[in-house]
XYZ file of C-alpha atoms in Angstrom:
749
model
C -0.371 0.462 0.499
C 2.959 2.554 -1.150
C 4.774 3.863 -3.328
C 8.599 2.952 -3.347
C 11.005 4.793 -5.996
C 14.350 3.657 -7.499
C 16.875 5.745 -9.126
C 18.102 4.705 -12.508
C 20.441 6.693 -14.010
C 19.972 5.694 -16.837
C 16.355 7.175 -16.867
C 17.958 10.793 -16.775
C 16.552 13.534 -18.867
C 13.375 11.524 -20.631
C 9.821 11.258 -19.460
C 9.854 15.245 -18.672
C 5.304 14.951 -19.484
C 6.043 15.719 -22.648
C 4.392 13.069 -25.025
C 7.039 12.955 -27.636
C 9.216 11.493 -23.935
C 7.133 9.255 -22.600
C 8.985 6.326 -21.323
C 6.652 2.622 -22.472
C 6.949 0.592 -19.818
C 6.000 -3.217 -19.375
C 5.860 -5.980 -15.818
C 7.404 -8.340 -17.508
C 7.304 -10.276 -13.607
C 7.336 -9.576 -10.002
C 11.012 -7.238 -8.830
C 11.643 -7.462 -13.006
C 10.418 -4.852 -16.553
C 11.003 -3.582 -19.090
C 12.088 -0.049 -20.316
C 11.784 1.671 -24.258
C 13.789 4.659 -24.247
C 14.146 5.718 -28.068
C 18.047 4.363 -28.698
C 17.635 0.965 -25.709
C 15.395 -1.025 -25.228
C 16.458 -1.614 -21.425
C 14.825 -4.730 -17.877
C 15.212 -3.393 -14.911
C 15.800 -5.814 -11.950
C 14.645 -4.255 -9.087
C 14.961 -7.506 -5.836
C 17.231 -5.079 -4.336
C 15.739 -1.676 -3.951
C 19.438 -0.602 -2.867
C 20.969 -1.079 -5.943
C 18.828 -1.347 -9.169
C 20.167 -4.054 -12.083
C 20.421 -2.664 -15.484
C 20.915 -5.085 -18.954
C 20.459 -3.280 -22.084
C 18.471 -6.172 -23.797
C 18.574 -4.458 -27.514
C 20.079 -1.818 -28.559
C 18.254 0.955 -31.286
C 21.382 0.522 -34.124
C 20.986 -3.363 -34.063
C 17.706 -3.144 -35.569
C 16.235 -1.173 -39.117
C 13.442 0.396 -37.074
C 15.551 3.664 -36.805
C 14.163 4.788 -33.116
C 11.977 3.042 -31.284
C 8.391 4.379 -30.497
C 6.234 1.851 -28.079
C 5.977 -1.344 -27.139
C 4.100 -4.165 -26.462
C 3.075 -7.913 -25.433
C 1.333 -10.451 -27.902
C -0.476 -13.188 -27.182
C 1.675 -15.356 -27.532
C 3.516 -13.986 -25.337
C 5.854 -12.375 -27.429
C 7.613 -8.216 -27.362
C 6.482 -6.713 -30.160
C 8.506 -3.022 -30.851
C 7.213 -0.327 -33.147
C 9.418 2.189 -34.566
C 9.560 5.386 -36.608
C 10.059 2.674 -39.960
C 7.955 -0.657 -38.521
C 7.530 -3.596 -36.342
C 9.673 -6.682 -35.313
C 9.144 -8.820 -32.699
C 11.135 -11.015 -30.457
C 11.499 -15.324 -30.844
C 10.743 -15.932 -27.049
C 8.608 -15.363 -25.123
C 9.641 -11.509 -23.418
C 10.208 -13.606 -19.854
C 13.037 -15.109 -21.289
C 14.665 -12.371 -23.021
C 18.107 -11.966 -23.074
C 20.753 -9.048 -24.976
C 21.299 -12.438 -27.716
C 17.476 -13.083 -28.343
C 16.529 -13.373 -32.311
C 14.184 -10.252 -33.747
C 12.229 -10.757 -36.726
C 11.503 -7.417 -39.293
C 7.235 -8.235 -39.405
C 5.746 -4.680 -40.578
C 6.963 -1.742 -42.223
C 5.398 1.278 -42.273
C 3.499 2.381 -45.750
C 4.741 4.070 -47.982
C 3.067 7.875 -47.272
C 3.964 7.021 -44.045
C 7.841 6.630 -45.135
C 7.287 9.922 -47.515
C 6.153 11.984 -44.189
C 9.363 10.668 -41.860
C 11.502 14.172 -41.220
C 14.065 15.020 -43.003
C 12.634 13.210 -46.157
C 12.440 15.457 -49.698
C 9.756 15.727 -50.620
C 8.040 17.846 -53.780
C 5.782 20.257 -51.155
C 6.008 21.065 -46.857
C 5.429 17.765 -45.087
C 4.680 17.972 -41.561
C 6.339 15.253 -38.975
C 4.599 12.028 -37.738
C 4.801 9.991 -34.712
C 3.983 6.734 -33.714
C 1.642 6.830 -30.662
C 0.816 3.251 -29.730
C 0.845 -0.037 -31.382
C -0.386 -3.658 -30.742
C -0.723 -7.281 -31.917
C -3.971 -9.064 -31.953
C -4.507 -12.965 -32.222
C -4.644 -12.731 -36.349
C -0.661 -11.905 -35.805
C -2.504 -8.403 -37.299
C -0.589 -5.065 -36.037
C -2.196 -2.532 -34.674
C -0.753 1.099 -35.332
C -2.067 4.721 -33.737
C 0.177 7.446 -35.008
C -0.167 11.317 -35.302
C -1.569 10.580 -38.724
C -4.633 8.273 -37.878
C -5.623 4.645 -36.753
C -3.552 1.803 -39.140
C -4.272 -2.076 -38.730
C -1.493 -3.811 -40.932
C -2.881 -7.384 -41.383
C -1.604 -10.622 -43.555
C -2.191 -9.502 -47.629
C -4.356 -11.954 -49.451
C -1.174 -13.296 -50.866
C 2.177 -13.456 -49.549
C 5.432 -15.269 -51.172
C 6.284 -18.542 -49.218
C 10.191 -19.337 -48.474
C 11.776 -21.622 -50.491
C 11.974 -23.853 -47.527
C 8.444 -24.840 -47.512
C 6.407 -27.460 -49.679
C 5.403 -26.080 -53.401
C 2.581 -27.742 -55.376
C 4.178 -29.683 -58.344
C 3.181 -26.648 -61.080
C 3.000 -28.565 -64.442
C 4.901 -28.233 -67.286
C 4.169 -26.186 -70.265
C 4.703 -29.377 -72.012
C 1.821 -32.084 -70.843
C 2.556 -35.311 -69.702
C 2.719 -38.434 -72.454
C 2.999 -41.128 -70.142
C -0.340 -40.270 -68.743
C -2.134 -41.741 -71.617
C 0.294 -44.607 -71.614
C -0.658 -45.257 -67.720
C -4.259 -45.423 -68.704
C -4.057 -47.594 -71.422
C -5.637 -45.572 -73.997
C -5.567 -45.842 -77.424
C -3.432 -43.192 -79.559
C -5.556 -40.233 -80.240
C -6.470 -39.298 -84.096
C -3.965 -37.958 -86.369
C -4.554 -34.675 -86.311
C -3.266 -33.189 -82.738
C -0.260 -35.635 -83.639
C 2.898 -36.318 -81.750
C 3.093 -35.487 -78.018
C 5.182 -33.129 -77.844
C 3.401 -31.270 -80.122
C 0.231 -30.617 -77.885
C -0.665 -27.581 -75.969
C -2.669 -29.038 -73.375
C -3.672 -32.504 -71.941
C -6.538 -33.360 -68.936
C -7.471 -36.771 -67.464
C -10.938 -36.633 -66.648
C -12.151 -38.145 -62.664
C -14.575 -40.412 -64.667
C -11.445 -41.591 -67.136
C -12.624 -39.205 -69.909
C -9.269 -37.293 -71.034
C -8.854 -33.538 -73.052
C -6.004 -32.773 -75.416
C -5.731 -29.774 -77.863
C -3.244 -28.662 -80.270
C -3.832 -25.170 -82.227
C -7.516 -25.514 -83.453
C -8.044 -29.381 -82.928
C -9.516 -30.894 -79.530
C -10.247 -34.079 -78.966
C -12.312 -35.981 -76.420
C -12.140 -39.477 -74.573
C -15.648 -40.488 -73.930
C -17.037 -43.914 -73.222
C -14.278 -45.671 -75.029
C -14.187 -43.370 -77.838
C -12.323 -40.237 -79.107
C -14.542 -37.041 -80.068
C -12.249 -35.142 -81.836
C -13.276 -30.870 -82.403
C -12.166 -29.043 -84.585
C -12.826 -24.975 -84.436
C -13.852 -24.163 -87.684
C -16.087 -20.831 -86.768
C -16.596 -19.087 -83.417
C -18.067 -21.794 -81.877
C -15.622 -23.745 -80.047
C -12.599 -22.822 -78.881
C -9.407 -22.065 -80.966
C -5.756 -22.388 -79.407
C -6.491 -24.363 -76.090
C -4.163 -23.142 -74.401
C -5.534 -24.891 -70.211
C -7.837 -27.437 -68.969
C -9.572 -27.487 -65.919
C -11.965 -29.830 -64.408
C -15.084 -28.828 -61.795
C -15.964 -31.278 -58.949
C -19.585 -31.979 -60.689
C -17.562 -32.756 -63.838
C -17.626 -29.787 -65.825
C -14.362 -28.873 -68.207
C -13.622 -25.341 -68.931
C -10.753 -25.049 -71.215
C -8.414 -21.807 -71.959
C -7.895 -19.903 -75.401
C -5.740 -16.434 -75.295
C -8.156 -14.296 -74.349
C -11.312 -16.398 -73.668
C -12.503 -19.648 -70.957
C -15.071 -22.109 -72.078
C -17.359 -23.984 -70.816
C -18.185 -27.556 -71.892
C -21.849 -28.511 -71.158
C -21.404 -32.364 -71.996
C -22.301 -31.625 -75.775
C -21.531 -28.102 -77.237
C -18.646 -25.525 -76.187
C -19.611 -21.738 -74.195
C -18.365 -18.873 -73.645
C -18.127 -18.097 -69.990
C -15.838 -15.014 -70.710
C -14.272 -13.272 -72.660
C -11.768 -10.007 -73.165
C -8.344 -11.429 -70.998
C -6.097 -9.478 -72.220
C -3.203 -13.066 -72.411
C -4.431 -15.858 -70.178
C -1.721 -17.996 -68.955
C -3.298 -21.253 -66.970
C -5.987 -22.670 -64.983
C -7.019 -24.105 -61.856
C -10.637 -25.695 -61.253
C -10.550 -25.996 -57.139
C -11.938 -28.502 -55.044
C -14.306 -26.146 -53.256
C -15.449 -25.632 -56.965
C -14.079 -21.869 -57.850
C -12.027 -21.219 -61.588
C -8.930 -20.393 -60.938
C -7.322 -18.261 -63.813
C -3.890 -17.350 -64.187
C -3.627 -13.607 -65.998
C -0.430 -11.316 -67.637
C -2.799 -8.477 -65.394
C -3.371 -10.935 -61.838
C -5.305 -13.542 -60.619
C -9.271 -13.922 -61.904
C -11.163 -17.119 -60.081
C -14.980 -17.458 -60.805
C -17.309 -18.549 -57.418
C -20.315 -18.944 -57.482
C -21.029 -16.515 -60.879
C -18.355 -13.861 -59.134
C -15.417 -12.829 -60.588
C -13.541 -11.465 -58.464
C -9.407 -10.128 -59.786
C -6.804 -10.753 -57.657
C -3.651 -8.026 -58.594
C -0.324 -6.668 -56.372
C -2.860 -4.538 -54.434
C -4.009 -8.042 -52.927
C -0.246 -8.665 -52.180
C 0.968 -10.196 -55.482
C 4.728 -9.163 -56.295
C 3.698 -9.347 -59.906
C 1.571 -8.621 -62.067
C 2.682 -11.158 -64.511
C 0.762 -15.083 -62.872
C 2.679 -17.629 -64.880
C 0.859 -20.519 -63.327
C -1.802 -21.461 -60.316
C -2.317 -24.239 -59.163
C -4.569 -26.812 -56.040
C -2.065 -28.513 -53.516
C -3.518 -31.738 -51.429
C -4.205 -29.373 -48.569
C -6.607 -27.232 -50.293
C -4.870 -24.427 -50.839
C -4.121 -22.233 -53.871
C -0.158 -21.445 -55.157
C -0.303 -18.976 -58.159
C 3.892 -18.707 -59.729
C 4.826 -15.241 -60.767
C 8.748 -14.471 -61.837
C 9.024 -12.468 -57.897
C 8.590 -16.888 -57.209
C 5.834 -18.839 -55.734
C 3.089 -17.478 -54.262
C 0.109 -18.915 -52.001
C -3.897 -17.673 -51.209
C -4.571 -16.670 -47.143
C -8.664 -16.814 -47.346
C -8.594 -15.671 -43.712
C -6.755 -13.064 -43.614
C -9.398 -10.561 -44.891
C -12.299 -11.661 -43.379
C -14.554 -9.085 -42.857
C -16.838 -8.137 -45.027
C -17.317 -3.971 -46.441
C -20.352 -1.453 -46.109
C -22.439 -0.325 -48.357
C -23.938 2.913 -48.502
C -26.863 5.069 -51.226
C -25.464 8.355 -51.242
C -29.266 10.721 -50.030
C -30.950 11.613 -53.475
C -31.129 14.883 -55.276
C -34.692 15.669 -54.379
C -35.548 16.476 -50.899
C -38.447 14.197 -51.020
C -38.436 10.851 -51.451
C -40.731 10.621 -54.529
C -40.501 10.918 -58.097
C -42.485 11.067 -61.159
C -44.140 7.521 -62.944
C -42.221 9.352 -66.336
C -38.597 10.770 -64.886
C -36.139 7.917 -63.974
C -34.782 7.437 -61.532
C -30.734 8.148 -60.560
C -29.420 5.901 -57.135
C -26.359 6.513 -56.786
C -24.554 3.598 -54.133
C -20.948 3.424 -52.489
C -18.575 1.282 -50.173
C -15.940 0.909 -48.048
C -13.537 -2.032 -46.922
C -13.677 -1.981 -42.801
C -9.659 -2.060 -42.490
C -9.326 -0.685 -46.600
C -7.441 -3.689 -47.883
C -9.443 -3.351 -50.861
C -9.697 0.110 -52.150
C -13.451 1.998 -52.545
C -13.086 1.782 -56.242
C -12.161 -1.683 -56.519
C -14.939 -3.191 -54.841
C -18.125 -4.555 -56.726
C -21.762 -4.643 -57.120
C -25.274 -5.518 -57.100
C -28.162 -4.646 -57.014
C -32.061 -5.254 -56.865
C -35.397 -3.749 -56.203
C -38.129 -4.682 -55.057
C -37.147 -8.043 -53.597
C -36.508 -9.786 -57.408
C -33.317 -10.912 -58.461
C -29.532 -9.254 -57.645
C -27.374 -8.222 -60.381
C -24.545 -9.901 -61.631
C -21.779 -7.821 -59.630
C -19.754 -4.901 -61.141
C -17.679 -1.999 -60.461
C -20.956 -0.033 -61.742
C -21.857 2.568 -58.583
C -24.744 4.008 -60.506
C -27.869 2.738 -61.692
C -30.927 4.144 -63.845
C -34.038 2.639 -63.122
C -36.555 4.254 -65.760
C -40.192 3.096 -66.772
C -40.797 1.927 -62.937
C -44.865 1.983 -62.023
C -46.320 3.614 -60.433
C -46.201 2.947 -55.956
C -43.708 2.223 -53.722
C -40.025 0.333 -54.659
C -37.095 -0.655 -52.510
C -33.870 -0.577 -53.572
C -31.431 -2.598 -52.560
C -27.317 -2.529 -52.769
C -24.408 -4.916 -51.641
C -20.713 -4.100 -52.138
C -18.002 -7.219 -52.593
C -14.233 -6.643 -51.800
C -11.227 -9.090 -53.453
C -11.413 -11.996 -51.067
C -15.254 -12.104 -51.695
C -17.370 -10.720 -48.720
C -20.895 -9.693 -49.880
C -21.370 -7.408 -47.301
C -24.611 -9.752 -44.580
C -27.214 -6.781 -44.844
C -27.073 -4.621 -47.768
C -28.324 -0.986 -47.876
C -31.271 0.154 -47.928
C -33.490 3.092 -50.472
C -37.184 3.096 -50.044
C -38.891 5.664 -52.376
C -42.545 5.985 -53.927
C -43.580 6.954 -57.865
C -46.260 8.780 -58.290
C -48.656 9.375 -60.915
C -49.168 12.682 -61.975
C -51.799 14.695 -60.722
C -54.208 14.797 -64.799
C -53.609 10.774 -64.837
C -54.912 10.148 -60.991
C -59.078 10.181 -61.115
C -59.958 11.111 -57.432
C -57.365 14.807 -57.691
C -59.474 14.988 -61.284
C -62.984 14.396 -59.693
C -62.058 16.875 -56.395
C -60.189 19.490 -58.587
C -63.450 20.099 -60.721
C -65.613 19.933 -57.881
C -63.705 22.899 -56.634
C -63.400 24.220 -59.476
C -67.705 23.940 -58.849
C -67.862 25.377 -55.812
C -64.959 28.407 -56.383
C -67.487 29.158 -59.089
C -70.074 29.720 -56.405
C -67.394 31.334 -54.403
C -67.471 33.576 -56.797
C -70.721 34.932 -58.029
C -71.641 35.411 -53.851
C -67.862 37.303 -53.647
C -69.116 39.794 -56.489
C -72.679 40.081 -55.601
C -71.093 41.396 -52.325
C -68.122 42.812 -53.454
C -70.666 45.300 -55.981
C -73.326 46.094 -52.815
C -69.694 46.977 -50.398
C -69.003 49.509 -53.151
C -72.120 51.389 -52.775
C -72.477 50.972 -49.204
C -68.319 52.580 -49.196
C -69.442 55.633 -51.512
C -72.104 57.385 -48.820
C -69.518 56.712 -46.240
C -66.802 58.509 -48.243
C -69.445 61.342 -48.753
C -69.795 61.493 -44.277
C -65.955 61.339 -44.079
C -65.687 64.004 -46.610
C -68.173 66.353 -45.042
C -66.341 65.054 -41.322
C -62.786 65.716 -42.512
C -63.849 68.996 -44.335
C -65.287 70.737 -40.779
C -62.046 69.503 -38.854
C -60.053 70.955 -40.906
C -61.402 73.809 -39.696
C -61.127 73.503 -36.149
C -57.625 71.870 -36.661
C -56.692 75.999 -38.300
C -58.626 77.839 -35.831
C -56.951 75.391 -32.987
C -53.333 75.835 -34.774
C -53.802 79.816 -34.111
C -54.122 79.388 -30.934
C -51.247 77.408 -30.117
C -49.381 79.909 -32.661
C -50.592 82.615 -30.802
C -50.205 81.263 -27.003
C -46.605 79.630 -27.956
C -45.496 83.399 -29.107
C -47.346 84.579 -25.669
C -44.774 82.326 -23.913
C -42.172 82.797 -26.049
C -42.064 86.533 -25.148
C -42.550 85.516 -21.384
C -39.071 83.085 -21.621
C -37.154 86.205 -23.213
C -38.580 88.411 -20.742
C -37.407 86.770 -18.316
C -34.335 86.076 -19.343
C -34.042 89.398 -19.820
C -35.101 90.297 -16.291
C -32.130 88.341 -14.927
C -30.214 90.943 -17.140
C -32.038 93.788 -15.863
C -31.525 93.369 -12.441
C -27.969 93.382 -13.221
C -27.726 96.463 -14.368
C -30.510 97.865 -12.493
C -28.339 96.386 -9.012
C -25.587 98.294 -10.724
C -27.143 101.144 -11.698
C -28.110 101.837 -7.793
C -24.962 100.785 -6.664
C -22.877 103.821 -9.209
C -25.709 106.053 -7.819
C -24.975 105.904 -4.400
C -21.369 106.053 -5.121
C -20.900 108.973 -7.396
C -17.743 110.203 -5.674
C -15.802 106.989 -6.000
C -14.695 106.610 -9.297
C -13.495 102.649 -8.543
C -16.668 101.746 -8.392
C -18.225 103.374 -10.904
C -15.764 101.363 -13.408
C -16.520 98.093 -11.994
C -20.219 98.903 -12.603
C -19.827 99.541 -15.866
C -18.145 96.955 -16.613
C -20.335 94.969 -15.074
C -23.646 96.673 -17.547
C -21.383 96.229 -20.780
C -21.090 92.669 -19.632
C -24.742 92.041 -19.583
C -25.618 93.982 -22.442
C -23.327 91.585 -24.378
C -25.218 88.931 -22.811
C -28.310 90.571 -23.387
C -27.199 90.647 -27.590
C -26.158 87.229 -26.958
C -30.056 85.781 -25.971
C -30.869 88.305 -29.193
C -29.150 86.120 -30.477
C -29.567 82.466 -30.348
C -33.051 83.672 -30.072
C -32.920 85.212 -33.568
C -30.909 81.480 -34.772
C -31.787 78.776 -32.569
C -30.832 76.233 -34.662
C -27.980 78.215 -35.729
C -24.479 78.543 -34.763
C -23.943 81.268 -32.602
C -20.557 82.602 -34.202
C -18.726 81.862 -31.032
C -15.630 80.816 -31.479
C -14.080 78.940 -28.598
C -11.048 80.876 -26.557
C -7.930 79.749 -24.188
C -8.630 80.668 -21.243
C -8.724 79.821 -17.666
C -12.561 78.129 -15.731
C -12.269 79.579 -12.229
C -11.594 82.577 -13.928
C -14.979 82.727 -15.743
C -17.101 81.095 -13.289
C -15.893 83.926 -10.715
C -16.678 86.228 -13.241
C -19.710 85.069 -13.756
C -20.376 85.620 -9.578
C -19.072 88.733 -9.265
C -21.980 89.962 -12.254
C -24.993 88.497 -9.795
C -24.237 91.757 -8.469
C -23.838 93.214 -4.652
C -27.749 93.485 -3.109
C -28.146 89.317 -5.087
C -25.551 88.711 -2.953
C -26.832 89.967 -0.484
C -29.813 88.133 -0.830
C -27.892 84.564 -2.195
C -24.804 83.519 -0.320
C -22.783 81.365 -2.988
C -19.860 79.618 -1.737
C -17.306 78.845 -4.742
C -14.573 76.179 -4.765
C -12.663 76.003 -7.714
C -9.917 73.772 -8.770
C -5.931 74.690 -8.429
C -4.413 73.534 -11.032
C -6.622 73.814 -14.130
C -4.614 74.379 -16.951
C -6.347 76.474 -19.381
C -8.412 75.171 -22.817
C -10.746 76.131 -25.552
C -13.782 78.070 -24.538
C -16.558 80.043 -25.534
C -16.992 82.658 -22.264
C -20.641 84.000 -22.809
C -22.326 81.043 -23.225
C -20.496 79.189 -20.660
C -21.745 82.505 -18.162
C -25.019 82.514 -19.366
C -25.785 78.518 -19.015
C -24.495 79.067 -15.232
C -27.023 82.488 -14.654
C -29.418 80.439 -15.706
C -28.328 77.497 -13.559
C -27.876 80.035 -9.945
C -31.815 82.052 -10.584
C -32.675 78.125 -10.511
C -31.303 77.088 -7.384
C -31.401 80.348 -5.923
C -35.885 80.189 -6.685
C -36.390 76.622 -5.508
C -34.220 77.885 -2.349
C -35.980 79.365 0.547
C -34.568 81.995 2.537
C -31.732 81.546 4.252
C -30.552 81.495 0.595
C -26.835 78.957 -0.397
C -25.907 78.431 -3.795
C -22.953 76.444 -4.255
C -20.997 75.854 -7.611
C -17.929 73.726 -7.867
C -15.350 72.595 -10.350
C -13.487 69.264 -10.720
C -11.819 67.150 -13.457
C -13.142 64.549 -14.383
C -10.750 62.007 -16.299
C -14.297 59.033 -17.261
C -17.845 60.794 -18.243
C -20.398 59.878 -14.706
C -23.321 57.128 -15.679
C -26.003 59.158 -15.812
C -26.098 62.279 -18.569
C -28.871 64.122 -20.354
C -26.354 65.263 -23.106
C -23.624 63.666 -24.015
C -20.181 65.240 -24.316
C -17.879 65.724 -27.561
C -15.093 63.398 -27.592
C -12.453 65.051 -25.469
C -8.936 63.135 -23.464
C -10.054 64.312 -20.532
C -13.064 66.725 -18.744
C -13.436 70.047 -16.449
C -17.272 69.828 -14.921
C -18.823 73.180 -13.352
C -21.874 72.228 -11.106
C -24.339 74.550 -9.203
C -26.042 72.954 -6.282
C -29.025 73.723 -4.065
C -30.676 73.098 -0.797
C -34.538 73.452 -2.565
C -37.137 71.475 -2.936
C -35.635 68.922 -5.331
C -37.095 68.356 -9.007
C -40.344 65.685 -8.317
C -39.107 61.956 -9.910
C -42.157 62.391 -12.839
C -40.673 64.895 -14.138
C -36.994 65.455 -14.350
C -36.953 63.541 -17.558
C -39.008 66.361 -19.365
C -37.021 69.812 -16.980
C -34.893 70.654 -21.012
C -38.336 70.207 -22.694
C -39.273 73.408 -24.671
C -42.350 75.205 -22.989
C -42.273 72.582 -19.655
C -42.736 74.634 -16.613
C -43.657 73.546 -13.014
C -44.223 77.864 -11.881
C -47.400 77.755 -13.569
C -49.383 78.155 -10.682
C -46.225 80.351 -8.748
C -46.241 83.688 -8.092
C -43.530 84.102 -10.769
C -45.058 82.604 -13.110
C -42.302 80.561 -16.055
C -41.788 80.240 -19.487
C -40.396 76.558 -19.650
C -37.840 78.173 -22.016
C -34.463 78.524 -19.083
C -33.485 75.380 -19.510
C -34.397 74.419 -23.082
C -32.222 77.747 -24.088
C -29.488 75.669 -22.037
C -29.842 72.550 -23.381
C -29.139 74.074 -27.162
C -26.480 76.322 -25.875
C -24.111 73.360 -24.688
C -24.918 70.931 -28.520
C -23.129 73.932 -29.614
C -20.544 73.991 -27.200
C -20.649 70.312 -27.706
C -20.401 70.372 -24.098
C -22.574 67.898 -21.719
C -25.224 68.396 -19.135
C -25.982 66.200 -15.955
C -28.681 66.082 -13.375
C -29.303 65.023 -9.873
C -32.109 65.580 -7.756
C -33.853 64.414 -4.144
C -37.088 65.096 -4.079
C -36.997 67.749 -0.330
C -33.147 67.630 -0.023
C -32.123 69.909 -3.178
C -30.521 70.103 -6.906
C -27.332 69.610 -8.685
C -27.214 70.593 -11.362
C -23.505 70.409 -13.760
C -22.693 71.724 -17.229
C -19.384 69.293 -18.489
C -16.628 70.649 -20.963
C -14.515 69.360 -22.670
C -10.676 70.051 -22.368
C -8.768 69.402 -25.366
C -5.386 70.807 -26.839
C -5.212 74.518 -27.937
C -3.414 73.865 -31.467
C -2.578 77.821 -31.053
C -0.943 77.639 -27.543
C 0.714 74.153 -26.551
C 0.845 74.633 -23.284
C -2.929 74.574 -22.740
C -3.179 70.364 -22.165
C -5.117 69.412 -19.386
C -3.753 68.193 -16.206
């Protein structure tokens, strides 16, 4: 119940967590484990925990694997090692491995993986690949997991047999004439000539004999010779080989055709061969044909071709034969090969491609095109070499062929069932054919029920059309009467609207005049206060000059109001100039006059260190005067108003008007402790003509704050309002602080 650590110096620098440096381990028995490094196979004995013995069993340099990747124990007890170029296995059990154990190179990597190995030259850049794991199946199939995919390398259908294994006796090109002498058969007809000139000879199991030479062929049957002469295309010409089926049928081969004899006549079994070199009739009834393009076999009416893709070393096959154990051999220029039917026992899978139409139905007069494909489980047979057979509505299966499309014509109306199955190069047939169900529908004009329904629908439609026409005529008459009444009511409404519009214009004109009077009253009150102070201080030139300057400023303010009212939506014509915001606000407070300052206490908190930036001085003062007068009216004695300036690096979340973009902002706030603004009125305070002073002693016009809104918009300034009913309000003017191109020192703090 605990972990024990062993010091193994040979493992230094390996297994740091990177996948490329993982170290495969394989326990062999108690206190013994195999360790696979990239360059060697180690055996660690841990019987003595204080001293671990490490033995080198194999080095990568002693093999042709390149570098080691992984290892696995096979079901028979042997050890398999996968490398960058293939796999090897030990000749003895992994429990008895020694440094002198023999190793056998079994599998080589596929060519496409070889080409992807780092360091190989290629036509295009390639990425490196890596063997991640491997395993050996009970059938000696080699499973390889790489970064390019999962592969199963199985024994091919045909493999070259080592010379020390027993081989079948392939018949020579010339038949053995002693066969006839041993059977005590009389000499064949003279047309066949001497045995040395015979091209084919067959001794059947029932005692019959077949001999061929050129265009002449003889058959020994029932103690007599029967002669066949090839005078036309009805029998073989230039026979090169015979073969016999278990049921007594005889096959013969000419250079390009296979013939079959039915005890009476010869018929063509298959033609179109490039060059036939030999025949073999196996005991299971299969016919094997050796050609210059591989081996073909006929089994249960299916022709299957095997070539170099199935393991033959060359395309040319000289002879094919069956040994006493029932194994099939093929003689090639590269040596004899043996056929292993158990190398591929998994059938392929068949697929039907989706129909071109969204629905599964077709018209009766339209051909139905169906496409299908297949996939061998381990791709031992490539998709382009699979054969397909199909049937419709449970009828007979079609012959296997390479076509992957079928066009069905003249199908009767109704539901149909299409099935297709695939065949690989080892004769394995898909046991579960792919199935497709589709419908062939009649054109609508051939459907009796549809025609009757459409006729009835036409009658109903005509009847409904008559009813609708009558109703439409009556509705048109009703609409005419209603239209006359609407016209009369419209004239009456237009007259009433004109009177109402005239009344609204007069009210708006009066309200606008009241608003202008309100703003001029603010200015005149300051001028009046300054004039009174001048009367009281006629002997003080300094005070007279100060009040005269204040009167001039307020006259300019009045001119600005007139200009703003004449062009309410136009430009003010004033350009921003560099100025000190603290000074501008201070001058605004001084403009209020001594009498106003006696009635209302103004508390001003400037912002220290605020640099100059472009400001429209008159508009800022006009906005602040509106804020101050509104604040003074909202408070009760003793009246107090607070003004403050602060620098902003970020805009507040709630804004009535968003200012223009700038790197920083300066905010001037006017706060009072008056009655505040009701929450339902707060969103409307900047609307023109909206006022809550309609019933107060000093009737409001609703234009003060709307003027403020328009003036702030023209300056690209922002506005913010915060109010709590019964506790006061705060109006804030937010000015963008921008760099003045004419004065580099005016940068925001």
